[in-house]
CSV table of C-alpha atoms in Angstrom, one decimal:
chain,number,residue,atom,x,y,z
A,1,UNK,CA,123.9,125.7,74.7
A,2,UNK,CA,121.4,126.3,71.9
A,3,UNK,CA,122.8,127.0,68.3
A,4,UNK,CA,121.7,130.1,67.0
A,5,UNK,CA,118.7,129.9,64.4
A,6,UNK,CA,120.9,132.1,61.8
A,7,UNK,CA,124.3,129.8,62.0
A,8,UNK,CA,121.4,126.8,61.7
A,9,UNK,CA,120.1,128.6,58.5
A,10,UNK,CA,123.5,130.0,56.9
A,11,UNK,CA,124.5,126.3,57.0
A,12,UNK,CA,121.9,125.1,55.3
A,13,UNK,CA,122.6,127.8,52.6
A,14,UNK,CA,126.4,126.7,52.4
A,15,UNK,CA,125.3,123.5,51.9
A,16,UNK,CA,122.3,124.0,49.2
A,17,UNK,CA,125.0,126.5,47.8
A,18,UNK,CA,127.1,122.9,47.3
A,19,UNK,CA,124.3,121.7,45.7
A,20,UNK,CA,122.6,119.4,48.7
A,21,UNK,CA,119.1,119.5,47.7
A,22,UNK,CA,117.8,118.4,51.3
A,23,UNK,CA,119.3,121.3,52.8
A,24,UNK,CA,117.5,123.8,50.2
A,25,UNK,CA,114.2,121.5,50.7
A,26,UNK,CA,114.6,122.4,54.5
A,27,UNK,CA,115.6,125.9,54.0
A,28,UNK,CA,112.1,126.0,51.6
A,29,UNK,CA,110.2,124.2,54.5
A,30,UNK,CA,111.1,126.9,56.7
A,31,UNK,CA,110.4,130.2,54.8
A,32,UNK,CA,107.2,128.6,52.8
A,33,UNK,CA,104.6,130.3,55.4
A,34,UNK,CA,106.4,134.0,54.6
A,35,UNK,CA,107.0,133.7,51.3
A,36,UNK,CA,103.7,132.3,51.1
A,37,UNK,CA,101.7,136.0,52.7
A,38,UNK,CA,104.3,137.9,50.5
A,39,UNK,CA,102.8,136.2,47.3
A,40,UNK,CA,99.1,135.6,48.3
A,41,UNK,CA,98.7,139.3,49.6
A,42,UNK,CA,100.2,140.6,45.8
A,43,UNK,CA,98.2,138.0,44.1
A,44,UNK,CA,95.1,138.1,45.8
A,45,UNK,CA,94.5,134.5,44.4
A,46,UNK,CA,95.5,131.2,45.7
A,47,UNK,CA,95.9,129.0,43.0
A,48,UNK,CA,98.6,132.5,40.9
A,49,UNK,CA,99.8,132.5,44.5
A,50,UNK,CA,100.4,129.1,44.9
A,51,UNK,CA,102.6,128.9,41.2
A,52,UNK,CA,104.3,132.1,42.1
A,53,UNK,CA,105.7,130.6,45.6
A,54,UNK,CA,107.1,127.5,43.6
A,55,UNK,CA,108.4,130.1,41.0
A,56,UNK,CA,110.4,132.1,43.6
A,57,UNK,CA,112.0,128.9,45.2
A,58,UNK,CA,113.3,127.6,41.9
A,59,UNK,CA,114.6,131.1,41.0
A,60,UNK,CA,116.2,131.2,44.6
A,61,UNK,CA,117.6,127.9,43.7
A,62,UNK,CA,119.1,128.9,40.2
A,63,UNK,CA,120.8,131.9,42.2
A,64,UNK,CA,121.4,130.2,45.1
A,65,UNK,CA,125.2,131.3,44.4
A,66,UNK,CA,124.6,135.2,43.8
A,67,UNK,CA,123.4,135.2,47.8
A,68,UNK,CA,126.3,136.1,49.9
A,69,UNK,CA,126.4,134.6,53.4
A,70,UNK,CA,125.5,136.7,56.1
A,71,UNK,CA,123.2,138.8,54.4
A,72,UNK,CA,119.7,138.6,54.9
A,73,UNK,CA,118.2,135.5,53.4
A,74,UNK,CA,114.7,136.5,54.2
A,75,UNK,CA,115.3,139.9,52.7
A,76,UNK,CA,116.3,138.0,49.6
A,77,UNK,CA,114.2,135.7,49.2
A,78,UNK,CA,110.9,138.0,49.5
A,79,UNK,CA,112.9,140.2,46.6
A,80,UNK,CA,112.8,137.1,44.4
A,81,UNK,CA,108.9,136.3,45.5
A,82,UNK,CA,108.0,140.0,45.0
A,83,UNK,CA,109.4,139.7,41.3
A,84,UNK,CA,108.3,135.9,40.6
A,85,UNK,CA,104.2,137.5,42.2
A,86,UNK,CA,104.2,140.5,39.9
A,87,UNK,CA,105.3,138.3,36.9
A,88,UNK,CA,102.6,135.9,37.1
A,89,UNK,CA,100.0,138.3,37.7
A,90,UNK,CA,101.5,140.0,34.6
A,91,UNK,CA,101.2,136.5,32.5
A,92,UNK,CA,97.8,136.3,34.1
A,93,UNK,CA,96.5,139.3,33.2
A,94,UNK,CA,98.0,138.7,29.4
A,95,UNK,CA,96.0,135.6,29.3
A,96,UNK,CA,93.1,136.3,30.9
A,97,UNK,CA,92.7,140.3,31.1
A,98,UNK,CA,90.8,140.6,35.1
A,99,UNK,CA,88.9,143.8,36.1
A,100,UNK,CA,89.3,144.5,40.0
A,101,UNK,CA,85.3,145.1,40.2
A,102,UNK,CA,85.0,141.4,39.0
A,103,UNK,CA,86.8,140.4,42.0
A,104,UNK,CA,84.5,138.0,44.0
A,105,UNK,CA,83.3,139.1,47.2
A,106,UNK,CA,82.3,137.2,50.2
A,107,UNK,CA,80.5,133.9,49.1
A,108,UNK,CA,76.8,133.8,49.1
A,109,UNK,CA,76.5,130.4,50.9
A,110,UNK,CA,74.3,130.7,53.5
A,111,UNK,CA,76.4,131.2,56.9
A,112,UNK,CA,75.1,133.0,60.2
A,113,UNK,CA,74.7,137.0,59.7
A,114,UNK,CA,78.2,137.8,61.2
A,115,UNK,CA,80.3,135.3,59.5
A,116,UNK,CA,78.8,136.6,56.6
A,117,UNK,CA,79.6,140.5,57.2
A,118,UNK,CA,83.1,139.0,58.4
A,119,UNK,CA,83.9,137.8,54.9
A,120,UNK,CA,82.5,140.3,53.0
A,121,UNK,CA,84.9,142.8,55.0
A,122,UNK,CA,87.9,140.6,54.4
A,123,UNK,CA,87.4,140.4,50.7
A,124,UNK,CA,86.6,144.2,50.3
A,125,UNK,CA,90.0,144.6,52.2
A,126,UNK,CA,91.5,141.8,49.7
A,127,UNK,CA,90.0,144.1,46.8
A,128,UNK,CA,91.3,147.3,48.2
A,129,UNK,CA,95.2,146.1,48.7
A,130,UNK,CA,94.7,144.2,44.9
A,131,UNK,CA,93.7,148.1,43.9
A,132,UNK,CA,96.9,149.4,44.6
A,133,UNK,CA,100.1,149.8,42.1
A,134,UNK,CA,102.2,147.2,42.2
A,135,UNK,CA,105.1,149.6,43.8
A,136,UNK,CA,103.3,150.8,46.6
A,137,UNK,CA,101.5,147.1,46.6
A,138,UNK,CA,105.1,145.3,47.3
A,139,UNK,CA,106.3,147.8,50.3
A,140,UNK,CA,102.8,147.7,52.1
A,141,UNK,CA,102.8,143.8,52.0
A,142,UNK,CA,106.2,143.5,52.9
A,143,UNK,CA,105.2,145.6,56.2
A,144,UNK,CA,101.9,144.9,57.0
A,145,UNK,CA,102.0,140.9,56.3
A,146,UNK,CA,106.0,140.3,56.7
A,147,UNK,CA,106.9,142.8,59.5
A,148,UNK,CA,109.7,143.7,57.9
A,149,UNK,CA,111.9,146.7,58.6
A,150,UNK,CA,112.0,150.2,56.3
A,151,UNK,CA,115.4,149.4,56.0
A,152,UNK,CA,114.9,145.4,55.1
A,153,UNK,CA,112.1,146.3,52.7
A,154,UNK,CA,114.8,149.2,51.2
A,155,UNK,CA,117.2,146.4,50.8
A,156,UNK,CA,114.3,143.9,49.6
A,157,UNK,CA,113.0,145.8,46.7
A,158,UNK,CA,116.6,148.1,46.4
A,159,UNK,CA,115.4,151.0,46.5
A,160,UNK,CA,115.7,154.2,49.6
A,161,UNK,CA,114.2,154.4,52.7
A,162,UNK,CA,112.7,157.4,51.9
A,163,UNK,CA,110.7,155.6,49.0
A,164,UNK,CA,109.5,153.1,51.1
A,165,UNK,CA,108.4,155.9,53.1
A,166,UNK,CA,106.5,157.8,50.4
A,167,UNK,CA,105.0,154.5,49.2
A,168,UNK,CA,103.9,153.2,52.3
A,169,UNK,CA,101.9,156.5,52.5
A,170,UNK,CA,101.1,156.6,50.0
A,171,UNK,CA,99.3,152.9,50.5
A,172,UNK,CA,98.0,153.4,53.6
A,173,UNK,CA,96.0,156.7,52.3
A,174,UNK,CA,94.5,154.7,49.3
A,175,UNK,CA,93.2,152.2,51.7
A,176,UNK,CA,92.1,154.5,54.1
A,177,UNK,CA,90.1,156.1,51.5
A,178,UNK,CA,88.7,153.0,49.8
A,179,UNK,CA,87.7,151.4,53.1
A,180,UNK,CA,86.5,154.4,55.0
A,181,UNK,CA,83.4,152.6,55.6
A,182,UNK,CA,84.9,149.7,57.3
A,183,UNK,CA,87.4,151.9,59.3
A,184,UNK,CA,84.6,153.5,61.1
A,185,UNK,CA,82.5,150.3,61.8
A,186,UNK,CA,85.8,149.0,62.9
A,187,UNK,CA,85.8,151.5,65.2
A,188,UNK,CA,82.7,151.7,66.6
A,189,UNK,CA,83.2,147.7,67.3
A,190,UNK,CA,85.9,148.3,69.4
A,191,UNK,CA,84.9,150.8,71.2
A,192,UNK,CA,81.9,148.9,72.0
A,193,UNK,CA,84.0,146.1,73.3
A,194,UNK,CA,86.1,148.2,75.3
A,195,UNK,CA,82.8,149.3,76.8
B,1,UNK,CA,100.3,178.3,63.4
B,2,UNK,CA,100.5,174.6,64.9
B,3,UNK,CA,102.7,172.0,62.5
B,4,UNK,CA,101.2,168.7,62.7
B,5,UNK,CA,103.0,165.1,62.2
B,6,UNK,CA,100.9,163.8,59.6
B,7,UNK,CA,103.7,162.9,57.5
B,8,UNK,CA,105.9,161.3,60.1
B,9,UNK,CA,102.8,159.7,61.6
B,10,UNK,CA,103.4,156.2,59.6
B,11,UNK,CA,107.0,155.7,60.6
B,12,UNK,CA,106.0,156.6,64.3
B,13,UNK,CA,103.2,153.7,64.5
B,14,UNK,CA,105.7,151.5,62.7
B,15,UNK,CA,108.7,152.1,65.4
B,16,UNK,CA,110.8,153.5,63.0
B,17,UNK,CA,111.5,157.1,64.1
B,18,UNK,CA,114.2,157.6,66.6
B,19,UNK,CA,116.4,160.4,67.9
B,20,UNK,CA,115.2,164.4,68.1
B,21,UNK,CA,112.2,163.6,65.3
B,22,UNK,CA,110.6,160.6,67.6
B,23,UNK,CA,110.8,163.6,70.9
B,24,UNK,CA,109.1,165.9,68.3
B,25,UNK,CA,106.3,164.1,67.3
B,26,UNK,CA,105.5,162.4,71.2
B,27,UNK,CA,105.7,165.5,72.2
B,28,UNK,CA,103.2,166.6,69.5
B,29,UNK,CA,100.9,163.7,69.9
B,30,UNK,CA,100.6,164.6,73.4
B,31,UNK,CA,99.3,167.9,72.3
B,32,UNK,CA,97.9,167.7,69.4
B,33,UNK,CA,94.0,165.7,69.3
B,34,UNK,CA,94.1,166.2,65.6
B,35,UNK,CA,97.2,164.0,65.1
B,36,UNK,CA,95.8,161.6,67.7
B,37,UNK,CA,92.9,160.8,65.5
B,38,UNK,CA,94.9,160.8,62.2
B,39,UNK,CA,97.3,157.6,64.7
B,40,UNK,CA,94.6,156.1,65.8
B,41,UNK,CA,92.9,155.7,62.3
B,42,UNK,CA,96.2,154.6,61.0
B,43,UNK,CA,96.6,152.5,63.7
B,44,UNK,CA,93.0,151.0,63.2
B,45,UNK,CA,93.8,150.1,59.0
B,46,UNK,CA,97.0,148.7,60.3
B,47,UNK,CA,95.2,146.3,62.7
B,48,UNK,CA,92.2,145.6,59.9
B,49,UNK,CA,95.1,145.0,57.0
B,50,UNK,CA,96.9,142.8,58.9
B,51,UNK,CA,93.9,140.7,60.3
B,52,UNK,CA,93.1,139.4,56.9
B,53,UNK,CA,94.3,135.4,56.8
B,54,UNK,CA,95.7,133.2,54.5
B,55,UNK,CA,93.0,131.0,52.6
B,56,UNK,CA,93.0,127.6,54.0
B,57,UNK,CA,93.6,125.6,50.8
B,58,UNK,CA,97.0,126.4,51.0
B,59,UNK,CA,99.6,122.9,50.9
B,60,UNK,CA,101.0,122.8,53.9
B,61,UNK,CA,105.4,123.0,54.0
B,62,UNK,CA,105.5,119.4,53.7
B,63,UNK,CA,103.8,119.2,50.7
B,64,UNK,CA,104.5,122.4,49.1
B,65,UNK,CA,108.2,121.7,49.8
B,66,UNK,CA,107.7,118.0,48.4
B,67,UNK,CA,106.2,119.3,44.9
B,68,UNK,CA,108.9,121.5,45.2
B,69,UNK,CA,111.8,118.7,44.9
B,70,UNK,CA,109.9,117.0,42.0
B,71,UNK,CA,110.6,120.5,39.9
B,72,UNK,CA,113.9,121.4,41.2
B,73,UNK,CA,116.5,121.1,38.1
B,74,UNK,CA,119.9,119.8,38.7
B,75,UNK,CA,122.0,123.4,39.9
B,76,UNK,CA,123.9,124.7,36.6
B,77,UNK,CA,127.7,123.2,37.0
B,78,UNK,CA,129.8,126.6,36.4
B,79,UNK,CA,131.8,126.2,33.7
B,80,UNK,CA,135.5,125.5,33.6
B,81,UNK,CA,136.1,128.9,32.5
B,82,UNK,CA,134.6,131.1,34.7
B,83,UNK,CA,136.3,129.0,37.5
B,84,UNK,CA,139.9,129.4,36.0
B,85,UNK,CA,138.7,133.3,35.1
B,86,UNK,CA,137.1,133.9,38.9
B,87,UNK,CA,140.8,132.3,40.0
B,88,UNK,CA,142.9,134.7,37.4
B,89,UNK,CA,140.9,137.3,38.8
B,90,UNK,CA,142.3,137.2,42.4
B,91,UNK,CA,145.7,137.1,40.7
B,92,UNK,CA,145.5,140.8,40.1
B,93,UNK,CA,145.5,142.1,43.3
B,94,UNK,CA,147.9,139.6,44.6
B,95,UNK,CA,150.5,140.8,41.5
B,96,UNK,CA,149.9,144.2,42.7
B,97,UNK,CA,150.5,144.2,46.0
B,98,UNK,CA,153.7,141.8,45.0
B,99,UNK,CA,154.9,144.3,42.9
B,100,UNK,CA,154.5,147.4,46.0
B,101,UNK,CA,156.6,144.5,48.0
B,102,UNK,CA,159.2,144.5,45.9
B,103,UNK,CA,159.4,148.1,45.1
B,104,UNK,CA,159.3,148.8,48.8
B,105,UNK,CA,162.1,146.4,49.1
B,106,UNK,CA,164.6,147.5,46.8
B,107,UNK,CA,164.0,150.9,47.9
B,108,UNK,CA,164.1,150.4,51.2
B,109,UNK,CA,167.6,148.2,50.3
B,110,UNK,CA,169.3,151.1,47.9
B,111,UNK,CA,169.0,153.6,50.8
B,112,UNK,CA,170.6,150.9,53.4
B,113,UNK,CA,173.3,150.3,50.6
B,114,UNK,CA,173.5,154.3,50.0
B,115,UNK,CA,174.0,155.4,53.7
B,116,UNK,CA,176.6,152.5,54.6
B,117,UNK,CA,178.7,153.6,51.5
B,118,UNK,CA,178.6,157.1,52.6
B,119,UNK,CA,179.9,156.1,56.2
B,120,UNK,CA,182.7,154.3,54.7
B,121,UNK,CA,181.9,150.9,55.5
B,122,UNK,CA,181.9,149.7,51.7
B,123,UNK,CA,185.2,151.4,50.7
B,124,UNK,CA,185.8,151.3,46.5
B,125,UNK,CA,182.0,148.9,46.1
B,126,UNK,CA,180.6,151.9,47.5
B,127,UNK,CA,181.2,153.7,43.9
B,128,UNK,CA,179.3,150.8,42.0
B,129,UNK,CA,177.0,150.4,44.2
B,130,UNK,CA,175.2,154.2,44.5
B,131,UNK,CA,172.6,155.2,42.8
B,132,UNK,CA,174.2,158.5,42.5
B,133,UNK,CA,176.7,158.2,40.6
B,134,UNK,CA,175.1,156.0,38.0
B,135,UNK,CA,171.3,156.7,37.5
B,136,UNK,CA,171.0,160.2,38.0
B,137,UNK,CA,172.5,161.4,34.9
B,138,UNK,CA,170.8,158.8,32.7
B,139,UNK,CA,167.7,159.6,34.1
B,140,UNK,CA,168.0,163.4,34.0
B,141,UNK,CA,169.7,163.3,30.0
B,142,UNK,CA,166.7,161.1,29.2
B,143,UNK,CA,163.6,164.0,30.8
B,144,UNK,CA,165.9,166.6,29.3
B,145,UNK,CA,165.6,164.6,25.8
B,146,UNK,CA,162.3,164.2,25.7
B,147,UNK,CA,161.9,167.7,26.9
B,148,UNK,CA,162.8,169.0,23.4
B,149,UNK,CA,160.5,167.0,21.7
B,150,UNK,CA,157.5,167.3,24.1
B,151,UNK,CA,157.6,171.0,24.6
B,152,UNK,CA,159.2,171.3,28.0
B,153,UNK,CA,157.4,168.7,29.7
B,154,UNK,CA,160.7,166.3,30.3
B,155,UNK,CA,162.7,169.1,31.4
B,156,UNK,CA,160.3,170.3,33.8
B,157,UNK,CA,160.4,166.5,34.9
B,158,UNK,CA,164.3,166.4,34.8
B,159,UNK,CA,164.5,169.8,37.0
B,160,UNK,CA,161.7,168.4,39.5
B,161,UNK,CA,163.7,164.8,39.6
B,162,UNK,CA,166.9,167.0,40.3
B,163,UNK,CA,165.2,169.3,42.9
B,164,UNK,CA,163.6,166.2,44.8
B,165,UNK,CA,166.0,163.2,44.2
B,166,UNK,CA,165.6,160.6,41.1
B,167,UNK,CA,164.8,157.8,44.1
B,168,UNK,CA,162.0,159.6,45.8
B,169,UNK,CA,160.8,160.7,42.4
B,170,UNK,CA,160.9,157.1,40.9
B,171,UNK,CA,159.3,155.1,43.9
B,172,UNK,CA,156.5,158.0,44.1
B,173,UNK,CA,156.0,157.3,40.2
B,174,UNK,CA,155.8,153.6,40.8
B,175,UNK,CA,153.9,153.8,43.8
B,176,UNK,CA,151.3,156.0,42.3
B,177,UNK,CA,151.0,153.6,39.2
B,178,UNK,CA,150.1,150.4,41.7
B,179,UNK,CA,147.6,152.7,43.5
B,180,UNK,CA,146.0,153.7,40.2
B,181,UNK,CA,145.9,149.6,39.0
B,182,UNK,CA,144.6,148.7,42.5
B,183,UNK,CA,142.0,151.3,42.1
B,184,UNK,CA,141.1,150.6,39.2
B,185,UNK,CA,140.5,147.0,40.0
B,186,UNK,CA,138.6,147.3,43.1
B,187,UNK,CA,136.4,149.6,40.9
B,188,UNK,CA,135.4,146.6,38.1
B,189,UNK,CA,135.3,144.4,41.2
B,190,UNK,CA,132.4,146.2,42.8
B,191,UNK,CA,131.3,146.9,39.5
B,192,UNK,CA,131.0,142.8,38.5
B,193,UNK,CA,129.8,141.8,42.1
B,194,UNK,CA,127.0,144.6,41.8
B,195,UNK,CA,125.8,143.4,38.3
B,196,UNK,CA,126.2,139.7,39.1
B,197,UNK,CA,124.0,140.3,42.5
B,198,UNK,CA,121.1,141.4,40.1
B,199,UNK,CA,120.3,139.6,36.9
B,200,UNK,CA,116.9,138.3,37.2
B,201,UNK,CA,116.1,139.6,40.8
B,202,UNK,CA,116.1,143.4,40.5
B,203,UNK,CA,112.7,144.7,41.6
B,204,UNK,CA,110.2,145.7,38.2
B,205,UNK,CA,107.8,147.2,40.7
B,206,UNK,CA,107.9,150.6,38.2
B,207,UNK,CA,106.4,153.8,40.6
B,208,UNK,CA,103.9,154.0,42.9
């Protein structure tokens, strides 16, 4: 009979909890890729993204104790990513203050007409969720890139369902607005593939 | 006047609705064209947000996870302290619920002692024995003596304890102490554990 994936996962906790450093370097191996989106998609850059990710496991480390078994260590952990993201984009911005119109756009190497229009859409879409506030940021990147539930993001950023709710419209209609453009010629792509 | 769904529409596409407001807006959706265009736009950014990819330059696990290791401090012993005070703190509860054990007990014991002395069965150890005859009046002089220097309060105690029975009186006093202390310390528990559960996590997100 297979083991469950959560009693294979709240082991390795007990045991990085111990202080076994293989079972937290497993544990990180396994939630890298979604702690990875949560930071990249509230960073909007790879290299803040990449720091913040490390951050967040070493905090999770130092803490390791304050998680209680058979809560939600996914639900934690993106808390702890959320908070390590939006610090380093804090320190970043101290440093080096960045205005969201210098954000670059698709790159201007030469590539075939559609890869081209491709790219540029993804980085206006990039520039659009980077637009947001950070509140409303954090809950529509915990949906939209994590799949997480209104009541996991609740628990992940402690706050109600109904805020998540607010914000998430709140996001949603910013975005709408901002990439009207693309919506439509989304649109009228699909509807030419569907004939 | 027709009440669209626009506000419910986001929790609909994200499967979060359920019960009599999920029936209320299908049923509007079925209806409704103007609320079917509002979905399908949402449904549309949904699809477009979502489509956006990770760069590629990303480490993959095995590396990220090996940097990783190279930073990782040794994990903070706890000190002796908090160890022997985390321990001391589960003495609390343990002291209380000792103490209702023992109350229980020599209550439960007095009345045994008190109802076979009244059938007979203890003969002349029956006198020493009761509760009756010994702690009543001591009890009652000492609510009546502090009822004349507390304004009435110790006598109004002494005439309840006389009305209801010193026993029931003192084991309801008792009692009601442990349940305050119990209280009481299940309200610092959840107190600490929430505090403890937050330092350096909690969300600085501010408002949307």
């Amino acid at each position: 009979m297979a083991i469950p994936a959560i009693s294979l996962e709240e082991t390795l906790v007990a045991r990085a909890q111990q202080g076994d450093r293989g079972a937290f370097a497993e544990l990180a191996r396994l939630h890298y890729p979604g702690v990875l989106r949560v930071v990249y998609h509230l960073c909007g850059n790879t290299q803040v993204a990449e720091d913040a990710a490390q951050e967040a496991f070493l905090r999770a480390w130092l803490h390791l104790s304050e998680y209680r078994l058979g809560g939600l260590l996914r639900s934690w952990l993106y808390r702890i990513a959320v908070n390590a993201a939006l610090d380093m984009l804090r320190r970043e911005a101290r440093l080096a203050p960045m205005d969201l119109e210098d954000l670059p756009l698709a790159d201007r190497s030469p590539l075939p007409e559609a890869a081209y229009i491709e790219q540029e859409r993804v980085a206006l879409i990039r520039k659009a969720v980077a637009g947001l506030p950070p509140a409303s940021r954090a809950v529509l990147v915990l949906r939209e890139y994590s799949g997480l539930s209104y009541q996991e993001i609740a628990a992940a950023l402690e706050i109600p369902i109904g805020t998540v709710m607010s914000r998430l419209n709140y996001a949603r209609g910013q975005l709408r607005e901002k990439l009207q453009f693309q919506l439509t010629r989304h649109s009228e792509l699909a509807e030419v593939e569907n004939g | 006047m027709v009440e669209h769904v626009v506000e419910w529409l986001n929790a609909y596409l994200d499967g979060e609705l359920a019960g009599r407001r999920l029936e209320q807006v299908a049923a509007h959706l079925i209806a409704c064209q103007e609320c079917q265009a509002e979905l399908a736009a949402l449904r549309r950014l949904s699809q477009m947000v979502q489509a956006v990819p990770l760069p590629d330059e990303f480490p993959t696990a095995d590396r990220f996870t090996a940097q990783l290791m190279l930073r990782l401090p040794r994990l903070p012993e706890q000190p002796v302290r908090k160890i022997e005070r985390q321990s001391g703190w589960w003495l609390v509860p343990a002291a209380i619920l000792g103490s209702w054990a023992f109350i229980q007990t020599v209550f439960l014991l007095s009345g045994w002692i008190w109802t076979v002395g009244q059938v007979g069965l203890l003969g002349e150890v029956a006198g020493y024995l009761s509760p009756v005859e010994t702690g009543t009046p001591v009890l009652t002089s000492a609510f009546q003596w502090l009822g004349l220097i507390q304004g009435g309060t110790g006598q109004q105690v002494a005439q309840i304890g006389e009305n209801l029975g010193w026993n029931i009186l003192v084991q309801a006093l008792l009692q009601g102490a442990l349940d305050v202390l119990y209280i009481g310390w299940l309200t610092v528990w959840w107190l600490r554990r929430k505090r403890e559960a937050t330092p350096a996590l909690s969300v600085q997100t501010g408002s949307a």
